[in-house]
Amino acid sequence: MKIKSSEFVISAVSPKQYPDEGLPEIALAGRSNVGKSSLINKMLLRKNLARTSSQPGKTQQLNYYRINEELFFVDVPGYGYAKVSKSEREAWGRMIEKYMTEREPLRLVLQLVDLRHPPTALDVSMYEWLSHYDIPICVVGTKADKLTKNQMPKHAKIVRETLGMPKSQPLVLFSSETGMGRDELWSIIEQAADL
Ligand code: GTP
Ligand code: MG
Protein backbone atom coordinates (compact mmCIF):
# COMPACT_ATOMS: atom_id res chain seq x y z
CA MET A 1 0.00 0.00 0.00
CA LYS A 2 1.42 3.32 -1.01
CA ILE A 3 0.45 6.03 1.46
CA LYS A 4 -0.41 9.15 -0.51
CA SER A 5 -2.22 10.95 2.29
CA SER A 6 -3.17 10.37 5.89
CA GLU A 7 -5.00 12.72 8.18
CA PHE A 8 -6.77 12.88 11.51
CA VAL A 9 -10.50 13.35 10.95
CA ILE A 10 -12.37 13.42 14.25
CA SER A 11 -12.46 12.26 17.82
CA ALA A 12 -16.03 11.07 17.77
CA VAL A 13 -17.90 10.93 21.06
CA SER A 14 -21.18 9.78 19.55
CA PRO A 15 -22.33 7.87 16.44
CA LYS A 16 -23.73 11.09 14.98
CA GLN A 17 -20.14 12.21 14.50
CA TYR A 18 -18.90 9.12 12.68
CA PRO A 19 -17.96 9.99 9.08
CA ASP A 20 -20.64 9.28 6.51
CA GLU A 21 -18.41 8.94 3.44
CA GLY A 22 -18.97 5.18 3.33
CA LEU A 23 -15.24 4.33 3.22
CA PRO A 24 -14.28 0.96 4.72
CA GLU A 25 -13.18 1.08 8.36
CA ILE A 26 -10.43 -0.87 10.10
CA ALA A 27 -10.72 -0.65 13.90
CA LEU A 28 -8.07 -1.34 16.52
CA ALA A 29 -8.83 -3.02 19.80
CA GLY A 30 -6.54 -3.90 22.66
CA ARG A 31 -5.69 -3.07 26.19
CA SER A 32 -4.37 0.29 27.09
CA ASN A 33 -0.67 0.71 26.27
CA VAL A 34 -0.51 -2.32 23.96
CA GLY A 35 0.61 -0.13 21.04
CA LYS A 36 -2.53 0.75 19.02
CA SER A 37 -1.63 4.36 18.27
CA SER A 38 2.00 3.42 17.58
CA LEU A 39 0.83 0.79 15.10
CA ILE A 40 -1.29 3.36 13.26
CA ASN A 41 1.67 5.72 13.04
CA LYS A 42 3.95 2.96 11.74
CA MET A 43 1.41 1.78 9.17
CA LEU A 44 1.09 5.36 7.90
CA LEU A 45 4.80 6.18 8.26
CA ARG A 46 3.89 9.15 10.42
CA LYS A 47 5.77 10.02 13.57
CA ASN A 48 2.97 11.32 15.70
CA LEU A 49 -0.32 11.43 13.85
CA ALA A 50 -2.05 9.12 16.33
CA ARG A 51 -1.44 10.35 19.85
CA THR A 52 0.58 7.76 21.65
CA SER A 53 -0.23 8.76 25.20
CA SER A 54 -3.96 9.18 25.38
CA GLN A 55 -5.35 10.18 28.75
CA PRO A 56 -6.89 7.55 31.00
CA GLY A 57 -10.57 8.11 31.54
CA LYS A 58 -11.24 9.47 28.05
CA THR A 59 -12.90 6.24 27.35
CA GLN A 60 -15.61 7.07 24.89
CA GLN A 61 -13.94 8.53 21.84
CA LEU A 62 -13.27 6.88 18.53
CA ASN A 63 -10.40 8.54 16.70
CA TYR A 64 -10.81 8.44 12.93
CA TYR A 65 -7.89 8.66 10.48
CA ARG A 66 -8.47 8.87 6.73
CA ILE A 67 -5.95 7.21 4.42
CA ASN A 68 -5.66 7.99 0.69
CA GLU A 69 -9.35 8.90 0.60
CA GLU A 70 -9.76 5.11 0.54
CA LEU A 71 -10.26 3.88 4.08
CA PHE A 72 -10.38 4.83 7.75
CA PHE A 73 -8.38 3.57 10.67
CA VAL A 74 -10.42 3.82 13.86
CA ASP A 75 -8.37 4.02 17.03
CA VAL A 76 -10.50 2.68 19.87
CA PRO A 77 -9.67 3.57 23.46
CA GLY A 78 -7.86 0.78 25.26
CA TYR A 79 -9.46 -1.42 27.89
CA GLY A 80 -8.03 -2.48 31.21
CA TYR A 81 -7.15 0.85 32.82
CA ALA A 82 -7.17 0.13 36.55
CA LYS A 83 -8.23 3.68 37.37
CA VAL A 84 -11.31 3.87 35.19
CA SER A 85 -14.55 3.90 37.16
CA LYS A 86 -17.23 1.25 36.82
CA SER A 87 -19.65 3.63 35.12
CA GLU A 88 -17.01 4.74 32.63
CA ARG A 89 -16.14 1.13 31.91
CA GLU A 90 -19.79 0.38 31.27
CA ALA A 91 -20.18 3.37 28.97
CA TRP A 92 -17.07 2.21 27.10
CA GLY A 93 -18.56 -1.27 26.76
CA ARG A 94 -21.84 0.05 25.38
CA MET A 95 -20.09 2.29 22.88
CA ILE A 96 -17.75 -0.42 21.59
CA GLU A 97 -20.50 -3.00 21.47
CA LYS A 98 -22.70 -0.73 19.40
CA TYR A 99 -19.89 0.31 17.08
CA MET A 100 -18.54 -3.19 16.49
CA THR A 101 -21.90 -4.87 15.97
CA GLU A 102 -23.80 -2.17 14.07
CA ARG A 103 -21.26 -0.17 12.10
CA GLU A 104 -21.89 -1.02 8.48
CA PRO A 105 -18.51 0.10 6.99
CA LEU A 106 -16.49 -1.87 9.58
CA ARG A 107 -14.46 -4.46 7.66
CA LEU A 108 -11.88 -5.73 10.13
CA VAL A 109 -10.86 -5.44 13.77
CA LEU A 110 -7.16 -5.61 14.50
CA GLN A 111 -6.94 -7.10 17.96
CA LEU A 112 -3.61 -6.21 19.49
CA VAL A 113 -1.99 -8.28 22.21
CA ASP A 114 1.44 -7.78 23.74
CA LEU A 115 3.57 -10.55 22.30
CA ARG A 116 5.82 -10.60 25.36
CA HIS A 117 3.09 -11.84 27.71
CA PRO A 118 0.22 -14.33 27.50
CA PRO A 119 -3.04 -12.59 26.55
CA THR A 120 -4.94 -11.32 29.60
CA ALA A 121 -8.42 -12.44 30.63
CA LEU A 122 -9.76 -9.22 29.06
CA ASP A 123 -7.94 -10.00 25.80
CA VAL A 124 -9.55 -13.43 25.80
CA SER A 125 -13.05 -12.04 26.42
CA MET A 126 -12.62 -9.43 23.70
CA TYR A 127 -11.47 -12.10 21.25
CA GLU A 128 -14.34 -14.42 22.18
CA TRP A 129 -16.86 -11.61 21.95
CA LEU A 130 -15.69 -10.55 18.46
CA SER A 131 -15.66 -14.17 17.32
CA HIS A 132 -19.14 -14.73 18.70
CA TYR A 133 -20.48 -11.86 16.57
CA ASP A 134 -18.55 -13.11 13.51
CA ILE A 135 -16.68 -9.84 13.29
CA PRO A 136 -13.59 -10.35 11.10
CA ILE A 137 -10.48 -10.28 13.33
CA CYS A 138 -6.81 -10.13 12.71
CA VAL A 139 -4.72 -10.71 15.84
CA VAL A 140 -1.51 -8.69 16.01
CA GLY A 141 1.26 -9.46 18.50
CA THR A 142 2.89 -6.13 19.33
CA LYS A 143 6.33 -5.08 20.59
CA ALA A 144 7.99 -8.01 18.81
CA ASP A 145 11.27 -6.08 18.87
CA LYS A 146 11.45 -6.78 22.60
CA LEU A 147 11.89 -10.49 21.88
CA THR A 148 14.70 -12.35 20.17
CA LYS A 149 14.03 -14.19 16.91
CA ASN A 150 14.37 -17.42 18.91
CA GLN A 151 11.71 -16.47 21.46
CA MET A 152 9.11 -15.41 18.88
CA PRO A 153 7.66 -18.81 17.89
CA LYS A 154 7.15 -19.83 21.51
CA HIS A 155 5.36 -16.56 22.33
CA ALA A 156 3.26 -16.77 19.17
CA LYS A 157 2.18 -20.27 20.17
CA ILE A 158 1.11 -19.08 23.64
CA VAL A 159 -0.95 -16.26 22.11
CA ARG A 160 -2.65 -18.67 19.70
CA GLU A 161 -3.39 -21.21 22.42
CA THR A 162 -4.59 -18.72 25.04
CA LEU A 163 -6.98 -17.04 22.60
CA GLY A 164 -8.01 -20.34 21.03
CA MET A 165 -7.26 -19.12 17.51
CA PRO A 166 -8.04 -21.47 14.63
CA LYS A 167 -4.95 -22.48 12.62
CA SER A 168 -6.34 -20.75 9.55
CA GLN A 169 -6.33 -17.33 11.25
CA PRO A 170 -3.14 -15.30 10.85
CA LEU A 171 -1.21 -13.90 13.81
CA VAL A 172 0.87 -10.96 12.67
CA LEU A 173 4.06 -10.36 14.66
CA PHE A 174 4.50 -6.61 14.66
CA SER A 175 6.92 -3.94 15.80
CA SER A 176 6.31 -0.22 15.63
CA GLU A 177 10.01 0.22 16.24
CA THR A 178 11.38 -1.87 13.37
CA GLY A 179 8.41 -2.07 10.99
CA MET A 180 8.28 -5.86 11.30
CA GLY A 181 4.90 -7.16 10.11
CA ARG A 182 3.96 -3.93 8.36
CA ASP A 183 3.76 -5.32 4.81
CA GLU A 184 1.93 -8.44 5.93
CA LEU A 185 -0.62 -6.38 7.84
CA TRP A 186 -1.17 -4.01 4.91
CA SER A 187 -1.92 -6.91 2.61
CA ILE A 188 -4.46 -8.30 5.12
CA ILE A 189 -6.08 -4.85 5.43
CA GLU A 190 -6.21 -4.30 1.67
CA GLN A 191 -7.90 -7.64 1.23
CA ALA A 192 -10.43 -7.01 4.01
CA ALA A 193 -11.24 -3.52 2.71
CA ASP A 194 -11.44 -4.71 -0.88
CA LEU A 195 -8.87 -2.17 -2.09
P1 GTP B 1 -3.87 3.72 24.74
O1 GTP B 1 -4.14 4.75 23.70
O2 GTP B 1 -3.62 4.27 26.08
O3 GTP B 1 -4.92 2.66 24.76
O4 GTP B 1 -2.46 2.98 24.35
P2 GTP B 1 -2.00 2.46 22.93
O5 GTP B 1 -2.45 1.06 22.75
O6 GTP B 1 -2.37 3.41 21.85
O7 GTP B 1 -0.39 2.40 23.09
P3 GTP B 1 0.69 3.41 22.49
O8 GTP B 1 0.79 3.26 21.01
O9 GTP B 1 0.44 4.76 23.03
O10 GTP B 1 2.03 2.78 23.09
C1 GTP B 1 2.24 2.66 24.48
C2 GTP B 1 3.72 2.58 24.77
O11 GTP B 1 4.31 1.41 24.18
C3 GTP B 1 4.51 3.76 24.20
O12 GTP B 1 5.51 4.10 25.12
C4 GTP B 1 5.13 3.21 22.92
O13 GTP B 1 6.34 3.84 22.56
C5 GTP B 1 5.38 1.75 23.30
N1 GTP B 1 5.31 0.89 22.10
C6 GTP B 1 4.26 0.75 21.27
N2 GTP B 1 4.52 -0.12 20.27
C7 GTP B 1 5.79 -0.56 20.48
C8 GTP B 1 6.66 -1.49 19.79
O14 GTP B 1 6.32 -2.09 18.77
N3 GTP B 1 7.89 -1.70 20.33
C9 GTP B 1 8.31 -1.07 21.45
N4 GTP B 1 9.53 -1.35 21.90
N5 GTP B 1 7.54 -0.19 22.13
C10 GTP B 1 6.30 0.06 21.65
MG1 MG C 1 -3.59 5.11 21.88
mmCIF file with all atom_site columns, C-alpha atoms in Angstrom, residues 13-173:
data_model
loop_
_atom_site.group_PDB
_atom_site.id
_atom_site.type_symbol
_atom_site.label_atom_id
_atom_site.label_alt_id
_atom_site.label_comp_id
_atom_site.label_asym_id
_atom_site.label_entity_id
_atom_site.label_seq_id
_atom_site.pdbx_PDB_ins_code
_atom_site.Cartn_x
_atom_site.Cartn_y
_atom_site.Cartn_z
_atom_site.occupancy
_atom_site.B_iso_or_equiv
_atom_site.pdbx_formal_charge
_atom_site.auth_seq_id
_atom_site.auth_comp_id
_atom_site.auth_asym_id
_atom_site.auth_atom_id
_atom_site.pdbx_PDB_model_num
ATOM 1   C CA . VAL A 1 13  ? -17.904 10.934  21.059 1.00 0.00 ? 13  VAL A CA 1
ATOM 2   C CA . SER A 1 14  ? -21.180 9.778   19.549 1.00 0.00 ? 14  SER A CA 1
ATOM 3   C CA . PRO A 1 15  ? -22.328 7.871   16.439 1.00 0.00 ? 15  PRO A CA 1
ATOM 4   C CA . LYS A 1 16  ? -23.728 11.089  14.978 1.00 0.00 ? 16  LYS A CA 1
ATOM 5   C CA . GLN A 1 17  ? -20.137 12.211  14.498 1.00 0.00 ? 17  GLN A CA 1
ATOM 6   C CA . TYR A 1 18  ? -18.904 9.125   12.678 1.00 0.00 ? 18  TYR A CA 1
ATOM 7   C CA . PRO A 1 19  ? -17.957 9.994   9.080  1.00 0.00 ? 19  PRO A CA 1
ATOM 8   C CA . ASP A 1 20  ? -20.642 9.277   6.510  1.00 0.00 ? 20  ASP A CA 1
ATOM 9   C CA . GLU A 1 21  ? -18.411 8.937   3.444  1.00 0.00 ? 21  GLU A CA 1
ATOM 10  C CA . GLY A 1 22  ? -18.969 5.185   3.326  1.00 0.00 ? 22  GLY A CA 1
ATOM 11  C CA . LEU A 1 23  ? -15.242 4.328   3.220  1.00 0.00 ? 23  LEU A CA 1
ATOM 12  C CA . PRO A 1 24  ? -14.283 0.955   4.721  1.00 0.00 ? 24  PRO A CA 1
ATOM 13  C CA . GLU A 1 25  ? -13.185 1.076   8.360  1.00 0.00 ? 25  GLU A CA 1
ATOM 14  C CA . ILE A 1 26  ? -10.429 -0.875  10.102 1.00 0.00 ? 26  ILE A CA 1
ATOM 15  C CA . ALA A 1 27  ? -10.715 -0.655  13.900 1.00 0.00 ? 27  ALA A CA 1
ATOM 16  C CA . LEU A 1 28  ? -8.072  -1.337  16.516 1.00 0.00 ? 28  LEU A CA 1
ATOM 17  C CA . ALA A 1 29  ? -8.828  -3.017  19.800 1.00 0.00 ? 29  ALA A CA 1
ATOM 18  C CA . GLY A 1 30  ? -6.538  -3.898  22.657 1.00 0.00 ? 30  GLY A CA 1
ATOM 19  C CA . ARG A 1 31  ? -5.694  -3.074  26.195 1.00 0.00 ? 31  ARG A CA 1
ATOM 20  C CA . SER A 1 32  ? -4.373  0.291   27.093 1.00 0.00 ? 32  SER A CA 1
ATOM 21  C CA . ASN A 1 33  ? -0.670  0.711   26.266 1.00 0.00 ? 33  ASN A CA 1
ATOM 22  C CA . VAL A 1 34  ? -0.512  -2.320  23.956 1.00 0.00 ? 34  VAL A CA 1
ATOM 23  C CA . GLY A 1 35  ? 0.610   -0.125  21.044 1.00 0.00 ? 35  GLY A CA 1
ATOM 24  C CA . LYS A 1 36  ? -2.530  0.747   19.023 1.00 0.00 ? 36  LYS A CA 1
ATOM 25  C CA . SER A 1 37  ? -1.630  4.360   18.266 1.00 0.00 ? 37  SER A CA 1
ATOM 26  C CA . SER A 1 38  ? 1.996   3.419   17.579 1.00 0.00 ? 38  SER A CA 1
ATOM 27  C CA . LEU A 1 39  ? 0.832   0.790   15.103 1.00 0.00 ? 39  LEU A CA 1
ATOM 28  C CA . ILE A 1 40  ? -1.288  3.357   13.256 1.00 0.00 ? 40  ILE A CA 1
ATOM 29  C CA . ASN A 1 41  ? 1.672   5.722   13.045 1.00 0.00 ? 41  ASN A CA 1
ATOM 30  C CA . LYS A 1 42  ? 3.948   2.961   11.738 1.00 0.00 ? 42  LYS A CA 1
ATOM 31  C CA . MET A 1 43  ? 1.413   1.782   9.170  1.00 0.00 ? 43  MET A CA 1
ATOM 32  C CA . LEU A 1 44  ? 1.093   5.361   7.901  1.00 0.00 ? 44  LEU A CA 1
ATOM 33  C CA . LEU A 1 45  ? 4.800   6.179   8.263  1.00 0.00 ? 45  LEU A CA 1
ATOM 34  C CA . ARG A 1 46  ? 3.887   9.148   10.417 1.00 0.00 ? 46  ARG A CA 1
ATOM 35  C CA . LYS A 1 47  ? 5.767   10.022  13.566 1.00 0.00 ? 47  LYS A CA 1
ATOM 36  C CA . ASN A 1 48  ? 2.975   11.322  15.703 1.00 0.00 ? 48  ASN A CA 1
ATOM 37  C CA . LEU A 1 49  ? -0.322  11.428  13.849 1.00 0.00 ? 49  LEU A CA 1
ATOM 38  C CA . ALA A 1 50  ? -2.054  9.123   16.332 1.00 0.00 ? 50  ALA A CA 1
ATOM 39  C CA . ARG A 1 51  ? -1.444  10.353  19.847 1.00 0.00 ? 51  ARG A CA 1
ATOM 40  C CA . THR A 1 52  ? 0.581   7.759   21.655 1.00 0.00 ? 52  THR A CA 1
ATOM 41  C CA . SER A 1 53  ? -0.226  8.760   25.202 1.00 0.00 ? 53  SER A CA 1
ATOM 42  C CA . SER A 1 54  ? -3.963  9.185   25.380 1.00 0.00 ? 54  SER A CA 1
ATOM 43  C CA . GLN A 1 55  ? -5.351  10.175  28.746 1.00 0.00 ? 55  GLN A CA 1
ATOM 44  C CA . PRO A 1 56  ? -6.892  7.553   31.004 1.00 0.00 ? 56  PRO A CA 1
ATOM 45  C CA . GLY A 1 57  ? -10.570 8.105   31.542 1.00 0.00 ? 57  GLY A CA 1
ATOM 46  C CA . LYS A 1 58  ? -11.238 9.473   28.052 1.00 0.00 ? 58  LYS A CA 1
ATOM 47  C CA . THR A 1 59  ? -12.901 6.236   27.353 1.00 0.00 ? 59  THR A CA 1
ATOM 48  C CA . GLN A 1 60  ? -15.609 7.068   24.892 1.00 0.00 ? 60  GLN A CA 1
ATOM 49  C CA . GLN A 1 61  ? -13.936 8.526   21.839 1.00 0.00 ? 61  GLN A CA 1
ATOM 50  C CA . LEU A 1 62  ? -13.271 6.877   18.530 1.00 0.00 ? 62  LEU A CA 1
ATOM 51  C CA . ASN A 1 63  ? -10.398 8.539   16.696 1.00 0.00 ? 63  ASN A CA 1
ATOM 52  C CA . TYR A 1 64  ? -10.806 8.444   12.926 1.00 0.00 ? 64  TYR A CA 1
ATOM 53  C CA . TYR A 1 65  ? -7.895  8.664   10.481 1.00 0.00 ? 65  TYR A CA 1
ATOM 54  C CA . ARG A 1 66  ? -8.467  8.874   6.730  1.00 0.00 ? 66  ARG A CA 1
ATOM 55  C CA . ILE A 1 67  ? -5.949  7.206   4.419  1.00 0.00 ? 67  ILE A CA 1
ATOM 56  C CA . ASN A 1 68  ? -5.656  7.987   0.691  1.00 0.00 ? 68  ASN A CA 1
ATOM 57  C CA . GLU A 1 69  ? -9.353  8.900   0.596  1.00 0.00 ? 69  GLU A CA 1
ATOM 58  C CA . GLU A 1 70  ? -9.758  5.106   0.536  1.00 0.00 ? 70  GLU A CA 1
ATOM 59  C CA . LEU A 1 71  ? -10.263 3.883   4.079  1.00 0.00 ? 71  LEU A CA 1
ATOM 60  C CA . PHE A 1 72  ? -10.381 4.834   7.751  1.00 0.00 ? 72  PHE A CA 1
ATOM 61  C CA . PHE A 1 73  ? -8.379  3.567   10.674 1.00 0.00 ? 73  PHE A CA 1
ATOM 62  C CA . VAL A 1 74  ? -10.422 3.824   13.856 1.00 0.00 ? 74  VAL A CA 1
ATOM 63  C CA . ASP A 1 75  ? -8.372  4.020   17.028 1.00 0.00 ? 75  ASP A CA 1
ATOM 64  C CA . VAL A 1 76  ? -10.497 2.677   19.866 1.00 0.00 ? 76  VAL A CA 1
ATOM 65  C CA . PRO A 1 77  ? -9.674  3.572   23.465 1.00 0.00 ? 77  PRO A CA 1
ATOM 66  C CA . GLY A 1 78  ? -7.857  0.781   25.262 1.00 0.00 ? 78  GLY A CA 1
ATOM 67  C CA . TYR A 1 79  ? -9.461  -1.420  27.892 1.00 0.00 ? 79  TYR A CA 1
ATOM 68  C CA . GLY A 1 80  ? -8.033  -2.476  31.212 1.00 0.00 ? 80  GLY A CA 1
ATOM 69  C CA . TYR A 1 81  ? -7.154  0.845   32.823 1.00 0.00 ? 81  TYR A CA 1
ATOM 70  C CA . ALA A 1 82  ? -7.174  0.133   36.549 1.00 0.00 ? 82  ALA A CA 1
ATOM 71  C CA . LYS A 1 83  ? -8.227  3.685   37.371 1.00 0.00 ? 83  LYS A CA 1
ATOM 72  C CA . VAL A 1 84  ? -11.309 3.874   35.186 1.00 0.00 ? 84  VAL A CA 1
ATOM 73  C CA . SER A 1 85  ? -14.550 3.902   37.165 1.00 0.00 ? 85  SER A CA 1
ATOM 74  C CA . LYS A 1 86  ? -17.234 1.246   36.824 1.00 0.00 ? 86  LYS A CA 1
ATOM 75  C CA . SER A 1 87  ? -19.655 3.625   35.124 1.00 0.00 ? 87  SER A CA 1
ATOM 76  C CA . GLU A 1 88  ? -17.006 4.739   32.634 1.00 0.00 ? 88  GLU A CA 1
ATOM 77  C CA . ARG A 1 89  ? -16.141 1.133   31.905 1.00 0.00 ? 89  ARG A CA 1
ATOM 78  C CA . GLU A 1 90  ? -19.793 0.380   31.273 1.00 0.00 ? 90  GLU A CA 1
ATOM 79  C CA . ALA A 1 91  ? -20.179 3.366   28.973 1.00 0.00 ? 91  ALA A CA 1
ATOM 80  C CA . TRP A 1 92  ? -17.068 2.213   27.096 1.00 0.00 ? 92  TRP A CA 1
ATOM 81  C CA . GLY A 1 93  ? -18.558 -1.271  26.759 1.00 0.00 ? 93  GLY A CA 1
ATOM 82  C CA . ARG A 1 94  ? -21.838 0.049   25.378 1.00 0.00 ? 94  ARG A CA 1
ATOM 83  C CA . MET A 1 95  ? -20.088 2.291   22.879 1.00 0.00 ? 95  MET A CA 1
ATOM 84  C CA . ILE A 1 96  ? -17.749 -0.424  21.595 1.00 0.00 ? 96  ILE A CA 1
ATOM 85  C CA . GLU A 1 97  ? -20.502 -3.001  21.473 1.00 0.00 ? 97  GLU A CA 1
ATOM 86  C CA . LYS A 1 98  ? -22.696 -0.735  19.403 1.00 0.00 ? 98  LYS A CA 1
ATOM 87  C CA . TYR A 1 99  ? -19.888 0.313   17.084 1.00 0.00 ? 99  TYR A CA 1
ATOM 88  C CA . MET A 1 100 ? -18.542 -3.188  16.487 1.00 0.00 ? 100 MET A CA 1
ATOM 89  C CA . THR A 1 101 ? -21.904 -4.871  15.967 1.00 0.00 ? 101 THR A CA 1
ATOM 90  C CA . GLU A 1 102 ? -23.803 -2.165  14.073 1.00 0.00 ? 102 GLU A CA 1
ATOM 91  C CA . ARG A 1 103 ? -21.264 -0.167  12.103 1.00 0.00 ? 103 ARG A CA 1
ATOM 92  C CA . GLU A 1 104 ? -21.893 -1.019  8.482  1.00 0.00 ? 104 GLU A CA 1
ATOM 93  C CA . PRO A 1 105 ? -18.506 0.103   6.991  1.00 0.00 ? 105 PRO A CA 1
ATOM 94  C CA . LEU A 1 106 ? -16.490 -1.868  9.576  1.00 0.00 ? 106 LEU A CA 1
ATOM 95  C CA . ARG A 1 107 ? -14.457 -4.461  7.659  1.00 0.00 ? 107 ARG A CA 1
ATOM 96  C CA . LEU A 1 108 ? -11.876 -5.733  10.135 1.00 0.00 ? 108 LEU A CA 1
ATOM 97  C CA . VAL A 1 109 ? -10.859 -5.444  13.774 1.00 0.00 ? 109 VAL A CA 1
ATOM 98  C CA . LEU A 1 110 ? -7.159  -5.605  14.504 1.00 0.00 ? 110 LEU A CA 1
ATOM 99  C CA . GLN A 1 111 ? -6.943  -7.102  17.957 1.00 0.00 ? 111 GLN A CA 1
ATOM 100 C CA . LEU A 1 112 ? -3.611  -6.210  19.488 1.00 0.00 ? 112 LEU A CA 1
ATOM 101 C CA . VAL A 1 113 ? -1.992  -8.278  22.213 1.00 0.00 ? 113 VAL A CA 1
ATOM 102 C CA . ASP A 1 114 ? 1.440   -7.784  23.743 1.00 0.00 ? 114 ASP A CA 1
ATOM 103 C CA . LEU A 1 115 ? 3.573   -10.554 22.297 1.00 0.00 ? 115 LEU A CA 1
ATOM 104 C CA . ARG A 1 116 ? 5.816   -10.601 25.358 1.00 0.00 ? 116 ARG A CA 1
ATOM 105 C CA . HIS A 1 117 ? 3.088   -11.842 27.709 1.00 0.00 ? 117 HIS A CA 1
ATOM 106 C CA . PRO A 1 118 ? 0.222   -14.333 27.504 1.00 0.00 ? 118 PRO A CA 1
ATOM 107 C CA . PRO A 1 119 ? -3.042  -12.593 26.550 1.00 0.00 ? 119 PRO A CA 1
ATOM 108 C CA . THR A 1 120 ? -4.940  -11.323 29.605 1.00 0.00 ? 120 THR A CA 1
ATOM 109 C CA . ALA A 1 121 ? -8.425  -12.439 30.635 1.00 0.00 ? 121 ALA A CA 1
ATOM 110 C CA . LEU A 1 122 ? -9.761  -9.220  29.063 1.00 0.00 ? 122 LEU A CA 1
ATOM 111 C CA . ASP A 1 123 ? -7.939  -9.998  25.803 1.00 0.00 ? 123 ASP A CA 1
ATOM 112 C CA . VAL A 1 124 ? -9.545  -13.428 25.795 1.00 0.00 ? 124 VAL A CA 1
ATOM 113 C CA . SER A 1 125 ? -13.053 -12.044 26.419 1.00 0.00 ? 125 SER A CA 1
ATOM 114 C CA . MET A 1 126 ? -12.616 -9.433  23.698 1.00 0.00 ? 126 MET A CA 1
ATOM 115 C CA . TYR A 1 127 ? -11.475 -12.100 21.253 1.00 0.00 ? 127 TYR A CA 1
ATOM 116 C CA . GLU A 1 128 ? -14.342 -14.424 22.180 1.00 0.00 ? 128 GLU A CA 1
ATOM 117 C CA . TRP A 1 129 ? -16.857 -11.606 21.950 1.00 0.00 ? 129 TRP A CA 1
ATOM 118 C CA . LEU A 1 130 ? -15.687 -10.546 18.463 1.00 0.00 ? 130 LEU A CA 1
ATOM 119 C CA . SER A 1 131 ? -15.659 -14.168 17.318 1.00 0.00 ? 131 SER A CA 1
ATOM 120 C CA . HIS A 1 132 ? -19.141 -14.734 18.704 1.00 0.00 ? 132 HIS A CA 1
ATOM 121 C CA . TYR A 1 133 ? -20.478 -11.865 16.570 1.00 0.00 ? 133 TYR A CA 1
ATOM 122 C CA . ASP A 1 134 ? -18.553 -13.106 13.510 1.00 0.00 ? 134 ASP A CA 1
ATOM 123 C CA . ILE A 1 135 ? -16.678 -9.840  13.290 1.00 0.00 ? 135 ILE A CA 1
ATOM 124 C CA . PRO A 1 136 ? -13.594 -10.348 11.101 1.00 0.00 ? 136 PRO A CA 1
ATOM 125 C CA . ILE A 1 137 ? -10.485 -10.281 13.329 1.00 0.00 ? 137 ILE A CA 1
ATOM 126 C CA . CYS A 1 138 ? -6.805  -10.131 12.712 1.00 0.00 ? 138 CYS A CA 1
ATOM 127 C CA . VAL A 1 139 ? -4.718  -10.708 15.842 1.00 0.00 ? 139 VAL A CA 1
ATOM 128 C CA . VAL A 1 140 ? -1.510  -8.687  16.013 1.00 0.00 ? 140 VAL A CA 1
ATOM 129 C CA . GLY A 1 141 ? 1.262   -9.456  18.502 1.00 0.00 ? 141 GLY A CA 1
ATOM 130 C CA . THR A 1 142 ? 2.894   -6.127  19.331 1.00 0.00 ? 142 THR A CA 1
ATOM 131 C CA . LYS A 1 143 ? 6.329   -5.084  20.592 1.00 0.00 ? 143 LYS A CA 1
ATOM 132 C CA . ALA A 1 144 ? 7.987   -8.014  18.807 1.00 0.00 ? 144 ALA A CA 1
ATOM 133 C CA . ASP A 1 145 ? 11.271  -6.077  18.869 1.00 0.00 ? 145 ASP A CA 1
ATOM 134 C CA . LYS A 1 146 ? 11.446  -6.778  22.601 1.00 0.00 ? 146 LYS A CA 1
ATOM 135 C CA . LEU A 1 147 ? 11.892  -10.491 21.879 1.00 0.00 ? 147 LEU A CA 1
ATOM 136 C CA . THR A 1 148 ? 14.702  -12.345 20.170 1.00 0.00 ? 148 THR A CA 1
ATOM 137 C CA . LYS A 1 149 ? 14.034  -14.188 16.907 1.00 0.00 ? 149 LYS A CA 1
ATOM 138 C CA . ASN A 1 150 ? 14.374  -17.418 18.906 1.00 0.00 ? 150 ASN A CA 1
ATOM 139 C CA . GLN A 1 151 ? 11.711  -16.467 21.455 1.00 0.00 ? 151 GLN A CA 1
ATOM 140 C CA . MET A 1 152 ? 9.108   -15.411 18.885 1.00 0.00 ? 152 MET A CA 1
ATOM 141 C CA . PRO A 1 153 ? 7.658   -18.809 17.886 1.00 0.00 ? 153 PRO A CA 1
ATOM 142 C CA . LYS A 1 154 ? 7.148   -19.833 21.506 1.00 0.00 ? 154 LYS A CA 1
ATOM 143 C CA . HIS A 1 155 ? 5.363   -16.562 22.326 1.00 0.00 ? 155 HIS A CA 1
ATOM 144 C CA . ALA A 1 156 ? 3.265   -16.768 19.174 1.00 0.00 ? 156 ALA A CA 1
ATOM 145 C CA . LYS A 1 157 ? 2.183   -20.272 20.166 1.00 0.00 ? 157 LYS A CA 1
ATOM 146 C CA . ILE A 1 158 ? 1.108   -19.083 23.642 1.00 0.00 ? 158 ILE A CA 1
ATOM 147 C CA . VAL A 1 159 ? -0.949  -16.256 22.109 1.00 0.00 ? 159 VAL A CA 1
ATOM 148 C CA . ARG A 1 160 ? -2.649  -18.672 19.699 1.00 0.00 ? 160 ARG A CA 1
ATOM 149 C CA . GLU A 1 161 ? -3.391  -21.208 22.417 1.00 0.00 ? 161 GLU A CA 1
ATOM 150 C CA . THR A 1 162 ? -4.592  -18.720 25.035 1.00 0.00 ? 162 THR A CA 1
ATOM 151 C CA . LEU A 1 163 ? -6.983  -17.041 22.604 1.00 0.00 ? 163 LEU A CA 1
ATOM 152 C CA . GLY A 1 164 ? -8.006  -20.345 21.034 1.00 0.00 ? 164 GLY A CA 1
ATOM 153 C CA . MET A 1 165 ? -7.257  -19.118 17.512 1.00 0.00 ? 165 MET A CA 1
ATOM 154 C CA . PRO A 1 166 ? -8.039  -21.466 14.633 1.00 0.00 ? 166 PRO A CA 1
ATOM 155 C CA . LYS A 1 167 ? -4.950  -22.476 12.624 1.00 0.00 ? 167 LYS A CA 1
ATOM 156 C CA . SER A 1 168 ? -6.335  -20.747 9.549  1.00 0.00 ? 168 SER A CA 1
ATOM 157 C CA . GLN A 1 169 ? -6.328  -17.334 11.253 1.00 0.00 ? 169 GLN A CA 1
ATOM 158 C CA . PRO A 1 170 ? -3.142  -15.303 10.846 1.00 0.00 ? 170 PRO A CA 1
ATOM 159 C CA . LEU A 1 171 ? -1.213  -13.901 13.806 1.00 0.00 ? 171 LEU A CA 1
ATOM 160 C CA . VAL A 1 172 ? 0.875   -10.956 12.672 1.00 0.00 ? 172 VAL A CA 1
ATOM 161 C CA . LEU A 1 173 ? 4.062   -10.362 14.658 1.00 0.00 ? 173 LEU A CA 1
#
